[in-house]
mmCIF file of C-alpha atoms in Angstrom:
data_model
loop_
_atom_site.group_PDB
_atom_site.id
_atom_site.type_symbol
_atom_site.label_atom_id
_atom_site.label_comp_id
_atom_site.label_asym_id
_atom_site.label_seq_id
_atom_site.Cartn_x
_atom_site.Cartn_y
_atom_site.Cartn_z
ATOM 1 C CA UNK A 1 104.350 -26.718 136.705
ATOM 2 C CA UNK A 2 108.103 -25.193 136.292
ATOM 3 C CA UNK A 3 108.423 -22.864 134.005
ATOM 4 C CA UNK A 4 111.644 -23.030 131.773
ATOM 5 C CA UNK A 5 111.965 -18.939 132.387
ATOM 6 C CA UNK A 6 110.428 -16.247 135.141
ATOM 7 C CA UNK A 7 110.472 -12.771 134.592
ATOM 8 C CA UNK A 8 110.198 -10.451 137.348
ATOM 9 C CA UNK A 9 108.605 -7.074 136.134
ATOM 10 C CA UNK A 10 105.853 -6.742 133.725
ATOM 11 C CA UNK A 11 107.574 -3.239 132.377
ATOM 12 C CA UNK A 12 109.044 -2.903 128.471
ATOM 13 C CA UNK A 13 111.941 -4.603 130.088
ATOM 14 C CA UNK A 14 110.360 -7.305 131.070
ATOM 15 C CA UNK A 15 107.759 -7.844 128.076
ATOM 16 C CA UNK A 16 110.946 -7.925 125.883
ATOM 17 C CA UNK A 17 112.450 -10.507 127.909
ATOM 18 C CA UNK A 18 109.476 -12.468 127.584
ATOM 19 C CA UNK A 19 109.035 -11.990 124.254
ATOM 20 C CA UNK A 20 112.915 -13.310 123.724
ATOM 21 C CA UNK A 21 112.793 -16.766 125.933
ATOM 22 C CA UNK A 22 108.916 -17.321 124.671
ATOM 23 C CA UNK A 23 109.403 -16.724 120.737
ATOM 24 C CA UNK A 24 112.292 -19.770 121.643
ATOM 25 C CA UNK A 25 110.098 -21.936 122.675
ATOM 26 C CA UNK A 26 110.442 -21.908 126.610
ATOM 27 C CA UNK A 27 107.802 -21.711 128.419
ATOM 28 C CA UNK A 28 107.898 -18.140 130.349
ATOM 29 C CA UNK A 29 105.821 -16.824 133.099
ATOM 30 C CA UNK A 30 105.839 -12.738 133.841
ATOM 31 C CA UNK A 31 105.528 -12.300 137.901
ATOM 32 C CA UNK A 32 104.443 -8.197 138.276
ATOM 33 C CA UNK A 33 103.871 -6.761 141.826
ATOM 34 C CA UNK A 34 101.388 -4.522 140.830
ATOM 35 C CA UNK A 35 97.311 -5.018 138.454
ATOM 36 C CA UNK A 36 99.793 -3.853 135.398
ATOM 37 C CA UNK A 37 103.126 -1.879 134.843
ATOM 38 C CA UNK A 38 103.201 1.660 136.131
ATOM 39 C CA UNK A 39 106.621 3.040 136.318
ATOM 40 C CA UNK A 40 109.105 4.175 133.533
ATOM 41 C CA UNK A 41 107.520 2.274 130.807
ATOM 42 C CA UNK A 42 104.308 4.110 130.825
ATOM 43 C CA UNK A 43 106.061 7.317 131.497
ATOM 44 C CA UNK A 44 107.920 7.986 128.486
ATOM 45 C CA UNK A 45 107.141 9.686 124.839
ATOM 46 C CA UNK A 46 106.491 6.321 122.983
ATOM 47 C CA UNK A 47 109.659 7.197 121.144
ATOM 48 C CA UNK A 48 111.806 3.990 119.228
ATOM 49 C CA UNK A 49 114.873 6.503 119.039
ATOM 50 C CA UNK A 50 117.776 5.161 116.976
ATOM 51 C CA UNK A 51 118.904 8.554 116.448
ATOM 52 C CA UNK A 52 119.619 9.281 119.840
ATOM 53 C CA UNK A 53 122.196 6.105 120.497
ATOM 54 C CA UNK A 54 125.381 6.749 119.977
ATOM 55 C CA UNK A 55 127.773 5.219 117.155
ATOM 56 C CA UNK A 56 129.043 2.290 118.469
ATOM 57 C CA UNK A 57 126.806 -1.133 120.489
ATOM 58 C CA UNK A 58 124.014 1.593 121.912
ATOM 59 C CA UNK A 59 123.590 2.265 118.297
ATOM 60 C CA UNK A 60 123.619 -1.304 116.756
ATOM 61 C CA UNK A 61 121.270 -2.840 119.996
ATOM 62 C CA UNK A 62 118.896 0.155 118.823
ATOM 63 C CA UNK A 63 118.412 -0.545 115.602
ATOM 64 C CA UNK A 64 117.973 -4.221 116.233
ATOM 65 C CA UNK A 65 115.196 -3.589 118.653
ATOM 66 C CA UNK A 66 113.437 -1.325 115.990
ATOM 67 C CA UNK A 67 113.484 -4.302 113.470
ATOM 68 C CA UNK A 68 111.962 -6.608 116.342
ATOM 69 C CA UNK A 69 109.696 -4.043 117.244
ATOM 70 C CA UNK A 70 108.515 -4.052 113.823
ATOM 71 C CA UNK A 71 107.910 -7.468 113.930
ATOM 72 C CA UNK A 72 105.806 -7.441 117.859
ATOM 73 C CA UNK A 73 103.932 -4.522 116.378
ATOM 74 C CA UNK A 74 102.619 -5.771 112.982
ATOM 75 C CA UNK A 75 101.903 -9.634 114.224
ATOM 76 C CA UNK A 76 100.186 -7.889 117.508
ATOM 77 C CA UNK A 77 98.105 -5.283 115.799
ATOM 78 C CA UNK A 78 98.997 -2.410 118.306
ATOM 79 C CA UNK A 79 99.342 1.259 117.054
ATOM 80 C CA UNK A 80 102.495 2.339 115.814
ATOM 81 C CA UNK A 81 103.599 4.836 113.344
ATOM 82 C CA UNK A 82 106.705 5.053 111.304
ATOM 83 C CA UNK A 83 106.873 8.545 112.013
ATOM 84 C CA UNK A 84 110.624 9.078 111.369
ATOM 85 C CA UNK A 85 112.216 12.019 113.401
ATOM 86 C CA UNK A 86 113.089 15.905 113.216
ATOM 87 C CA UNK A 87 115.389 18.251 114.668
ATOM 88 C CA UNK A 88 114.873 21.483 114.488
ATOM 89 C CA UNK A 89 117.688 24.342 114.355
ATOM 90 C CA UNK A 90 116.562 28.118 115.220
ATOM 91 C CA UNK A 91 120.079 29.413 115.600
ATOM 92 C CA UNK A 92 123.307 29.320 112.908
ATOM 93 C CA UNK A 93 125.553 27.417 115.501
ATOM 94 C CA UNK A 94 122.807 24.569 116.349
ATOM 95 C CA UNK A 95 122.869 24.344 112.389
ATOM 96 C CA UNK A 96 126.175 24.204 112.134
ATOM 97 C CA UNK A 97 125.872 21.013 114.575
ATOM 98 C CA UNK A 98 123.469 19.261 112.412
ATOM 99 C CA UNK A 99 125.450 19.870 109.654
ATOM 100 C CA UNK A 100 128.433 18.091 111.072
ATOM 101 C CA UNK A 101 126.507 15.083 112.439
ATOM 102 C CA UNK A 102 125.217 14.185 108.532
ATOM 103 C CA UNK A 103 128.281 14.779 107.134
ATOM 104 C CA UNK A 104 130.036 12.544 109.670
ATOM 105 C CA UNK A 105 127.826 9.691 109.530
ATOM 106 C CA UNK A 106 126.614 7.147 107.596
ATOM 107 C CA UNK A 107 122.975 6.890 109.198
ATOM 108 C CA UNK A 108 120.044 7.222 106.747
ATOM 109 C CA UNK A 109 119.357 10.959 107.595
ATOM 110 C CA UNK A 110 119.688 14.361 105.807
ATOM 111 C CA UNK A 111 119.663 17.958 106.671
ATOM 112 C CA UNK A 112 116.898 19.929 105.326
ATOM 113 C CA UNK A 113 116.012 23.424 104.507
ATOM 114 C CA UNK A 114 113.402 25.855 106.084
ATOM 115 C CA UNK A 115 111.404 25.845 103.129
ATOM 116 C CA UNK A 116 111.521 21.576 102.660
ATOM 117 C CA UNK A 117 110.793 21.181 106.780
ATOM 118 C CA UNK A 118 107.472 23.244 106.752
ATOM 119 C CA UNK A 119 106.290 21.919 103.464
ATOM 120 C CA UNK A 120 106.247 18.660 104.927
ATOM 121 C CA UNK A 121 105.699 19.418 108.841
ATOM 122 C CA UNK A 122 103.530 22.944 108.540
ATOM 123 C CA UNK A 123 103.397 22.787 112.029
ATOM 124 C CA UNK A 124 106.788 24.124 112.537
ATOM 125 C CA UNK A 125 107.780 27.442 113.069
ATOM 126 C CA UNK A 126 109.117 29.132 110.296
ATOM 127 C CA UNK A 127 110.484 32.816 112.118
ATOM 128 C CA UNK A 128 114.162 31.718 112.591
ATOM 129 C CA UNK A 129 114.220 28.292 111.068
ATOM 130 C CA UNK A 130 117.699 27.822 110.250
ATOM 131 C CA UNK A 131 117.217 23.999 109.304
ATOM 132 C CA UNK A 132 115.842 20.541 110.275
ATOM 133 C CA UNK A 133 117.675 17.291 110.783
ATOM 134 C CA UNK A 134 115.909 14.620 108.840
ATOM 135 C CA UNK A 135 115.843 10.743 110.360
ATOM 136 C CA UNK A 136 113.431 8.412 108.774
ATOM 137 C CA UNK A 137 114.438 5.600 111.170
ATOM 138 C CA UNK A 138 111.939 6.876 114.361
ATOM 139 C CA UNK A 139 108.774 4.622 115.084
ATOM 140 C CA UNK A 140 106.100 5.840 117.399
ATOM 141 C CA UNK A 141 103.731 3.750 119.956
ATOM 142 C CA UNK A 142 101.786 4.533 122.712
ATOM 143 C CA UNK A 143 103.236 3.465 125.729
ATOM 144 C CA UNK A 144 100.397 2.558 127.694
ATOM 145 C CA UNK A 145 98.544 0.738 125.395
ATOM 146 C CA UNK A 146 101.923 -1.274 124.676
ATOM 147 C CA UNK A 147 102.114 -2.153 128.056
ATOM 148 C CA UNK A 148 97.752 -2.991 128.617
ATOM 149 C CA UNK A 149 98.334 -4.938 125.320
ATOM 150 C CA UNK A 150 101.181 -6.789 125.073
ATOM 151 C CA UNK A 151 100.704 -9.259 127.829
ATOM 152 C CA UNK A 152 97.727 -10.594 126.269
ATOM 153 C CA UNK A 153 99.200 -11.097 123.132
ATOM 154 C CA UNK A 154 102.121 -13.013 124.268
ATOM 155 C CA UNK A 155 99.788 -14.944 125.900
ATOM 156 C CA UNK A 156 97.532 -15.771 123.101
ATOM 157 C CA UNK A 157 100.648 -15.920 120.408
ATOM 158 C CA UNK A 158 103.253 -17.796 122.348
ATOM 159 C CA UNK A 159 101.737 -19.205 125.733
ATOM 160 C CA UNK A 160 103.347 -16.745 128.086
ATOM 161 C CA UNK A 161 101.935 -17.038 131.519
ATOM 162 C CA UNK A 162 101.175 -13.579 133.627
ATOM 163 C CA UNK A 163 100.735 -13.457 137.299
ATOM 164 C CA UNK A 164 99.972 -10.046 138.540
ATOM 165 C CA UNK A 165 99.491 -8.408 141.935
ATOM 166 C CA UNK A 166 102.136 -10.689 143.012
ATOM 167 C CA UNK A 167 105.351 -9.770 144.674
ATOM 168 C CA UNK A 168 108.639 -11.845 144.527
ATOM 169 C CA UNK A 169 109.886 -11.965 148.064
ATOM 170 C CA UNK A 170 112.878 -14.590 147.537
ATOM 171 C CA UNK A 171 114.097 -17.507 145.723
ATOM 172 C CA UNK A 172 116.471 -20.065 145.528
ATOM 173 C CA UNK A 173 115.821 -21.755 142.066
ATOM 174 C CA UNK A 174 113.989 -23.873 141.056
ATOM 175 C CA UNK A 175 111.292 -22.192 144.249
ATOM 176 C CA UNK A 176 110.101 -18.786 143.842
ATOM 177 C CA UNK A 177 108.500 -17.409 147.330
ATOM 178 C CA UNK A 178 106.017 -14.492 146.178
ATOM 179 C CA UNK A 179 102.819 -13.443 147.798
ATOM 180 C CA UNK A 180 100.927 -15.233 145.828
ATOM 181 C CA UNK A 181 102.406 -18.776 147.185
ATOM 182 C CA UNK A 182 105.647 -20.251 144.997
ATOM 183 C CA UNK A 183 106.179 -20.805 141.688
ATOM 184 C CA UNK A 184 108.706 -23.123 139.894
ATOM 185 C CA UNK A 185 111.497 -22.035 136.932
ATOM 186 C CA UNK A 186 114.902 -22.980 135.913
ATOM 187 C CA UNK A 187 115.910 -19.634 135.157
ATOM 188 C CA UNK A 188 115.094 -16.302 136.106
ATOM 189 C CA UNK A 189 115.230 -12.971 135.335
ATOM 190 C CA UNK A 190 114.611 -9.409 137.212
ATOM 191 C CA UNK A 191 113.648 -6.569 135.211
ATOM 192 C CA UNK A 192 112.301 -4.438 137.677
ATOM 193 C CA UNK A 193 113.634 -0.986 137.200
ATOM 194 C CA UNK A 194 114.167 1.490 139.532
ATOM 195 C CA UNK A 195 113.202 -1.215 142.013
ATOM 196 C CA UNK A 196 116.401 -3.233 141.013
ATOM 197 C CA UNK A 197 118.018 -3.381 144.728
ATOM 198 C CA UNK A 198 114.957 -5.165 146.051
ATOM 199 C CA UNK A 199 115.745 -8.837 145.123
ATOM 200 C CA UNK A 200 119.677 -8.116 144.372
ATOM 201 C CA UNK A 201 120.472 -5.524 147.358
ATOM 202 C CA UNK A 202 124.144 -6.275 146.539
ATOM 203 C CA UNK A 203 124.134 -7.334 142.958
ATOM 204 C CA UNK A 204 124.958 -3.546 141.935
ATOM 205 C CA UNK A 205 126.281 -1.963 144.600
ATOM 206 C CA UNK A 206 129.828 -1.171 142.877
ATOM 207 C CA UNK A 207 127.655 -0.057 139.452
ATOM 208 C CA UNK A 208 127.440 3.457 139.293
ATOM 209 C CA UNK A 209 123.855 2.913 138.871
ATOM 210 C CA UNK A 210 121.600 6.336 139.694
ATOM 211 C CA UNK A 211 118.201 7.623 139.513
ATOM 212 C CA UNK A 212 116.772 10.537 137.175
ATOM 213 C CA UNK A 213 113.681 12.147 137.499
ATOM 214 C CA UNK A 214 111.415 13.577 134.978
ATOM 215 C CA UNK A 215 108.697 15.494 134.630
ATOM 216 C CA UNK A 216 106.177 15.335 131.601
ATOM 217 C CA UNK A 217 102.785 16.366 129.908
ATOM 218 C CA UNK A 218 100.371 14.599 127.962
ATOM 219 C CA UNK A 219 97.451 16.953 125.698
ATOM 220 C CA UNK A 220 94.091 17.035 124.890
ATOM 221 C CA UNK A 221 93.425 13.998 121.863
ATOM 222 C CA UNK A 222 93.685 16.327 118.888
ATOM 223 C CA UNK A 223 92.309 12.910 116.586
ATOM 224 C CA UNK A 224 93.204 13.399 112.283
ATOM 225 C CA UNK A 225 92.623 17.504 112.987
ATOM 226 C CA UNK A 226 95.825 18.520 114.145
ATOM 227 C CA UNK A 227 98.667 15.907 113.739
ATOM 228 C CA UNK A 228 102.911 16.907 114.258
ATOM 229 C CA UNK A 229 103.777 14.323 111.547
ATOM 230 C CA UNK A 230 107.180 12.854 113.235
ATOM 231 C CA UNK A 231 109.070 13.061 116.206
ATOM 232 C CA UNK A 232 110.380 16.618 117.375
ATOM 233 C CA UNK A 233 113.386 17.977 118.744
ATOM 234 C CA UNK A 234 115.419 21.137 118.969
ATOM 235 C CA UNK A 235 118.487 22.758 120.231
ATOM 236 C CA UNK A 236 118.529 21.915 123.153
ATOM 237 C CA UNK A 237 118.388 17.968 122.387
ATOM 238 C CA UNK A 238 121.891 18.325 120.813
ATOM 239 C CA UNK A 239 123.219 18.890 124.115
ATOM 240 C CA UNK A 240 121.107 16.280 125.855
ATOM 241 C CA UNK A 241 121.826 13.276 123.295
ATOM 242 C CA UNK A 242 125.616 11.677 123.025
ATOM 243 C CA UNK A 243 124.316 11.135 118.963
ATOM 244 C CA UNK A 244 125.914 14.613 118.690
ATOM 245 C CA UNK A 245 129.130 14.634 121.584
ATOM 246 C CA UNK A 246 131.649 14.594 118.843
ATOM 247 C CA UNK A 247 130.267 17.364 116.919
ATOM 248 C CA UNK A 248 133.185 20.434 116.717
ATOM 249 C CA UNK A 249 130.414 23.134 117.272
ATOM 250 C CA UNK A 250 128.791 21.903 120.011
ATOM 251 C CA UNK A 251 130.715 23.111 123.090
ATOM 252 C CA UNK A 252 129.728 26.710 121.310
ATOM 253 C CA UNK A 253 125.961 25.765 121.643
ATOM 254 C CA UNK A 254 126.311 24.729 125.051
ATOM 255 C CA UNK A 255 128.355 27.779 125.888
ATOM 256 C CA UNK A 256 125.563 29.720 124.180
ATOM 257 C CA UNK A 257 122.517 27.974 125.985
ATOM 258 C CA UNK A 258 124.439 28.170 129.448
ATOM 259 C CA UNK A 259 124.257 32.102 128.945
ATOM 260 C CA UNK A 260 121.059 32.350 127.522
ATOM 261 C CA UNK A 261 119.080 30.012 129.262
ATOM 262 C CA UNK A 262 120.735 28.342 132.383
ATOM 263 C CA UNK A 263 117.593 27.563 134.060
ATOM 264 C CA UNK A 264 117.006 24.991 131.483
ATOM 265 C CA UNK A 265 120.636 22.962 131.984
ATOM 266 C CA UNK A 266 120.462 23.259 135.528
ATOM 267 C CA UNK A 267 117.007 21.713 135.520
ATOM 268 C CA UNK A 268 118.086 19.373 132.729
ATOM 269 C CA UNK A 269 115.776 20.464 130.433
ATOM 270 C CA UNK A 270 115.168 19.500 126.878
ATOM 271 C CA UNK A 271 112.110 19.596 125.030
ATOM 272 C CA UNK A 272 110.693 16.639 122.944
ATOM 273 C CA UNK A 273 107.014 15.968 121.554
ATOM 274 C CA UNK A 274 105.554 13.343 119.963
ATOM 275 C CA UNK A 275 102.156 12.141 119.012
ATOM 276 C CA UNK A 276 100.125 8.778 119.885
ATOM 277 C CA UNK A 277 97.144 7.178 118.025
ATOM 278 C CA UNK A 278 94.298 9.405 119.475
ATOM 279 C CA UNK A 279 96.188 12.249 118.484
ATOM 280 C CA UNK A 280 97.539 13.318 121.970
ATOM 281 C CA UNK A 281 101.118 15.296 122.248
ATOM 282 C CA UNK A 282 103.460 14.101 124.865
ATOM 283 C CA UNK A 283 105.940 16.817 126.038
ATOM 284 C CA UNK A 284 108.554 17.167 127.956
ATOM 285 C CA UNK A 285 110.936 16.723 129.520
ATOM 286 C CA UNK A 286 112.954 17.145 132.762
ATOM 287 C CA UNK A 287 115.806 15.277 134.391
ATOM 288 C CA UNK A 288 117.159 15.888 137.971
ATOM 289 C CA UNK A 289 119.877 13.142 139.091
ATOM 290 C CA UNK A 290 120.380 11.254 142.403
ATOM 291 C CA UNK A 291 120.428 13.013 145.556
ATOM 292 C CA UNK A 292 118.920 16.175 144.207
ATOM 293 C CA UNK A 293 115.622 13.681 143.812
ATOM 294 C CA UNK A 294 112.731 15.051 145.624
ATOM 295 C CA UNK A 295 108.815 13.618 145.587
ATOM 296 C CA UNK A 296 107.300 17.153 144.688
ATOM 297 C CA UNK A 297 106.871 18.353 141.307
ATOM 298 C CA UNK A 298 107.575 21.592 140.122
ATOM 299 C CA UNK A 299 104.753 23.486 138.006
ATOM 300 C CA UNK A 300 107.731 26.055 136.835
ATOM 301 C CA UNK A 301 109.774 23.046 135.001
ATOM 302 C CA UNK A 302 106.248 22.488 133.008
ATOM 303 C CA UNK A 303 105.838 26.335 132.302
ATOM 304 C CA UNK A 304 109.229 26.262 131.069
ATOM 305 C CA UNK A 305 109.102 23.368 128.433
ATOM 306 C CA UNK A 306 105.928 25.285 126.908
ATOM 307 C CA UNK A 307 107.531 28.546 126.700
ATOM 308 C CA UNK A 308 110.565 26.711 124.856
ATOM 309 C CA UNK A 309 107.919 24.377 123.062
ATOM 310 C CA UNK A 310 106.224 27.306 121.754
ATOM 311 C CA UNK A 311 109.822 28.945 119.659
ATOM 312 C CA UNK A 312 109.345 25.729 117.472
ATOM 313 C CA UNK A 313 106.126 24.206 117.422
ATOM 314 C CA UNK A 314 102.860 25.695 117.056
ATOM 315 C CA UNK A 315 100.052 23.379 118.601
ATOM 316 C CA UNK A 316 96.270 24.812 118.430
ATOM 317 C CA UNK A 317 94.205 25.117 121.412
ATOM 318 C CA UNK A 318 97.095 23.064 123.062
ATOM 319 C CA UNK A 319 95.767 22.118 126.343
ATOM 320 C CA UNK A 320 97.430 20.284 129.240
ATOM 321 C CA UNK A 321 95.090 17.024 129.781
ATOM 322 C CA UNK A 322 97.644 14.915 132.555
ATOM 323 C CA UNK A 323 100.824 15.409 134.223
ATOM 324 C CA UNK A 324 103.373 13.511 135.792
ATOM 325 C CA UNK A 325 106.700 12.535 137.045
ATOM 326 C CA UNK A 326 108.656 9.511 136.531
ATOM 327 C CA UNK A 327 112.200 8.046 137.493
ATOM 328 C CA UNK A 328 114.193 5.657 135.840
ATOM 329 C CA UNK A 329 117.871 4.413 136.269
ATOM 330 C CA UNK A 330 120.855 5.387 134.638
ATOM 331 C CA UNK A 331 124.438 3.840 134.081
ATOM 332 C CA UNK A 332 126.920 6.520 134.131
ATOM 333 C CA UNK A 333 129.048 4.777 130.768
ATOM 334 C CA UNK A 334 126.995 1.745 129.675
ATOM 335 C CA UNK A 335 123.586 1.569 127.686
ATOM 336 C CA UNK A 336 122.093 -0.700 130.397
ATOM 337 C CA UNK A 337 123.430 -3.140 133.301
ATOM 338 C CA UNK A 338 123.129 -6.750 134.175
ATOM 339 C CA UNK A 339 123.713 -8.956 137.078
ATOM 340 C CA UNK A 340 124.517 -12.177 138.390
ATOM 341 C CA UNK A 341 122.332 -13.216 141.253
ATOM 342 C CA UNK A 342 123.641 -16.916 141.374
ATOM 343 C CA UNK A 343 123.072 -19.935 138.867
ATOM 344 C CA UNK A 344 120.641 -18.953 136.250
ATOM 345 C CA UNK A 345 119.664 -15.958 137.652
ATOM 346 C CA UNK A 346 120.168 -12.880 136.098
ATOM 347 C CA UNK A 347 118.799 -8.994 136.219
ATOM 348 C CA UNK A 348 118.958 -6.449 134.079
ATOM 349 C CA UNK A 349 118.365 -2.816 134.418
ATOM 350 C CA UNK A 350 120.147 0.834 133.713
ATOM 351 C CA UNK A 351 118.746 1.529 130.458
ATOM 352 C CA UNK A 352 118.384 4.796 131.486
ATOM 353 C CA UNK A 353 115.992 6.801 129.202
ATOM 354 C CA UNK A 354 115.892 4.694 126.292
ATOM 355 C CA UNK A 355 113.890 1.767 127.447
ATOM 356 C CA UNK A 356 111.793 1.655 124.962
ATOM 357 C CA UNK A 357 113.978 2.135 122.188
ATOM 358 C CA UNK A 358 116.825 -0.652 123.576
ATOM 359 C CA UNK A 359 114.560 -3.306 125.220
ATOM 360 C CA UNK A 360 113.743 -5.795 122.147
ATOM 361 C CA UNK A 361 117.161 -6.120 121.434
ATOM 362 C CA UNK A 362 118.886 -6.052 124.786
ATOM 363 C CA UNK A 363 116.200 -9.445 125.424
ATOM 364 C CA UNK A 364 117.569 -10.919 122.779
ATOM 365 C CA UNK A 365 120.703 -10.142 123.628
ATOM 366 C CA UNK A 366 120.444 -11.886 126.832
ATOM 367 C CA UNK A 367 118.605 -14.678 125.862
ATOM 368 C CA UNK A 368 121.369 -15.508 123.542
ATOM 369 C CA UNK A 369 123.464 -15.205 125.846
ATOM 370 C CA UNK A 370 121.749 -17.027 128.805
ATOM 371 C CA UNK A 371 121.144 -20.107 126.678
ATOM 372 C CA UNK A 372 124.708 -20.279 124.600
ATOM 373 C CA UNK A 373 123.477 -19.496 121.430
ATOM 374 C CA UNK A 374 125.928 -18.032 118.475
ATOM 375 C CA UNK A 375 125.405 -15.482 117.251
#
C-alpha cells in the first residue's frame, strides 16, 4: 500500500500531525522508533497553556490548538479538565506585574484578591498573598495517557496506521527504508524532537535550534481528597514566560529575584504544578540550555522547587512518587521550526516547551499548508 502521508515520531507532534492529514481524509501511517513515545511529550505538566504565548501568532496558534484539543478530547473520551489557570503574587512588585498584564490585554483573565483566590483555591497560601492572576482559558490532560491513548483512537476513528519499534533509516519518496523493511507515501513528515538532525543532519544547521533540559516530579495519587483546582504559578513564572516581557515592572522583579534568590535564575528555575486524573501533582521545573547539558540529575534543583513550592502551595502528606529529566528543543525567536527535506518532505520541530499547548494547531497549520488549502 502507499500511504498518502508518513509521520515520523509518535510524540504530541506527531499525533497532531496525524490527526491533521487523517481528519482530511488521507490515509496516514505513524512510523515510531521506539514500543510508544518517551521523550518530551510524556515529560511535561499536561498543561494546554494559552496564557503563556505571547500576543502575537504564538498566541493565536495556541488558542487554536485548545479549540482542536477540545474537539480530540471529547470525541476520544480521554481525561481532561478545564481547569483554567492561576498566578499567584506574594510580593507588591510581582502584583504590580499582574496588574499591568490585565490591564494591557484583552485576554479573558482578571486579577483577583487574596480573599477571592483562597475562597475558590483553599489550597493556597494566604501569609503574603498579595493577589492571583485569573485565566479561565487553561485545559489539563495527562500526558501519558494522551500519548498510550491517542494512537488507538486515531486508528479506530479515522484509519490511521501505527508502526512501532521501527526506525526510519532513509528515504527517497515514494520508498521509506526503516528497520522494519520499506514502506510507501507521497508525503512525509518528521516530527521527531530532539532527535531532529537524524534524518535532516543539514536541514537546520543555520536554525539557532538548542536543547533545554529539565528536571521534574510527579506525587503520590491524592484521588477526590486533595485536589489544586487549576493550574499554578508564581513569581517566578513572570520572568520565565514572554506573556509578561512588556510589563513596566518587571525588570524590578527580576532585579529583585536576582538578589534574593540567584540560585533559582541561574538554574532556570520556575515552579509550576498541576494535577492529572488520579489526582497526582506534577512539579517542577528546571531548564539548563545547550552546552551546559549534562546526563546527571541534580537532587538540589528538586529540593529547591519544594522549598519555593511550599511559600505558595500547601500540599498534604506531599510525597515524591517519580522523578525525571527531560530535554526538548528550543528556537531562539520562533514558536517552532520547519524544514524542507526535498519534494514533499517536510519536518517540524522547536516548539520548545509548549508542545503540548501548540501542536494541534501547528498540524493544521502545516497540513494547510502542505496541501494548498486557503485559509
Amino acid at each position: 500500500m502507499t500511504y498518502d502521508v508518513a509521520i515520523v515520531g509518535a510524540g504530541i507532534v506527531g499525533l497532531a500531525h496525524a490527526y491533521a492529514f487523517a481528519r482530511r481524509g488521507l490515509r496516514v501511517i505513524v512510523l515510531e522508533r521506539h514500543p510508544r513515545a518517551m521523550g518530551a511529550s510524556v515529560r511535561n505538566f499536561g498543561m494546554i497553556w494559552p496564557v503563556g504565548q505571547p500576543d502575537g501568532p504564538s498566541y493565536q496558534l495556541a488558542n487554536r490548538s485548545r479549540d482542536i484539543w477540545l474537539e480530540v478530547l471529547a470525541a476520544s473520551g480521554i481525561w481532561h479538565r478545564r481547569c483554567g489557570s492561576l498566578h499567584v503574587a506574594y510580593h507588591e512588585d510581582e502584583a504590580q506585574v499582574l496588574r499591568e498584564f490585565a490591564a494591557a490585554t484583552d485576554r479573558p483573565c482578571e486579577v483577583r484578591t487574596p480573599e477571592q483566590v483562597v475562597s475558590d483555591f483553599p489550597a493556597i497560601v494566604r501569609q503574603g498573598l498579595h493577589a492571583g492572576l485569573w485565566s479561565p482559558t487553561e485545559l489539563a490532560v495527562d500526558p501519558r495517557q494522551v500519548i498510550a491513548e491517542l494512537p488507538g483512537w486515531l486508528e479506530k476513528q479515522y484509519g490511521v496506521a501505527f508502526a512501532f519499534d521501527t526506525t526510519v533509516r532513509d528515504f527517497d519518496l515514494p520508498r521509506i527504508a526503516t528497520t522494519q523493511g520499506d514502506w510507501r507515501a507521497n508525503r512525509l513528515v518528521v516530527c521527531t524532537g530532539v532527535d531532529f538532525r537524524e534524518l535532516a543532519p543539514e536541514a537546520f544547521a543555520d536554525s539557532g535550534l538548542y536543547p533545554v533540559k529539565l528536571q521534574m516530579m510527579r506525587s503520590q495519587p491524592f484521588g477526590d481528597e486533595f485536589q489544586i483546582g487549576t493550574h499554578l504559578a508564581a513569581g517566578l513564572t513572570l520572568r520565565h514566560y514572554a506573556t509578561f516581557r512588556d510589563c513596566p515592572s518587571l525588570p524590578a522583579v527580576a532585579r529583585r529575584f536576582d538578589e534574593e534568590l540567584p540560585e533559582y535564575h541561574r538554574l532556570g528555575i520556575h515552579v509550576m504544578a498541576s494535577q492529572n486524573g488520579a489526582g497526582e501533582l506534577t512539579l517542577g521545573d528546571s531548564h539548563v540550555y545547550g552546552d551546559a547539558i549534562d546526563p546527571f540529575d541534580d537532587p538540589h534543583i528538586d529540593d529547591l522547587v519544594l522549598d519555593y513550592l511550599r511559600t505558595f502551595l500547601t500540599v498534604p502528606g506531599l510525597r515524591i512518587a517519580s522523578r525525571w529529566s527531560g530535554v526538548y528543543i528550543k528556537h531562539p525567536t520562533k514558536p517552532f521550526a520547519a524544514a524542507d527535506l526535498g519534494p514533499n518532505a517536510l519536518a517540524v520541530t522547536g516548539v520548545g516547551g509548549a508542545g503540548m499547548t501548540l501542536s494541534f494547531g501547528l498540524a493544521e497549520q502545516m497540513a494547510t499548508e502542505v496541501l494548498g488549502e486557503k485559509r
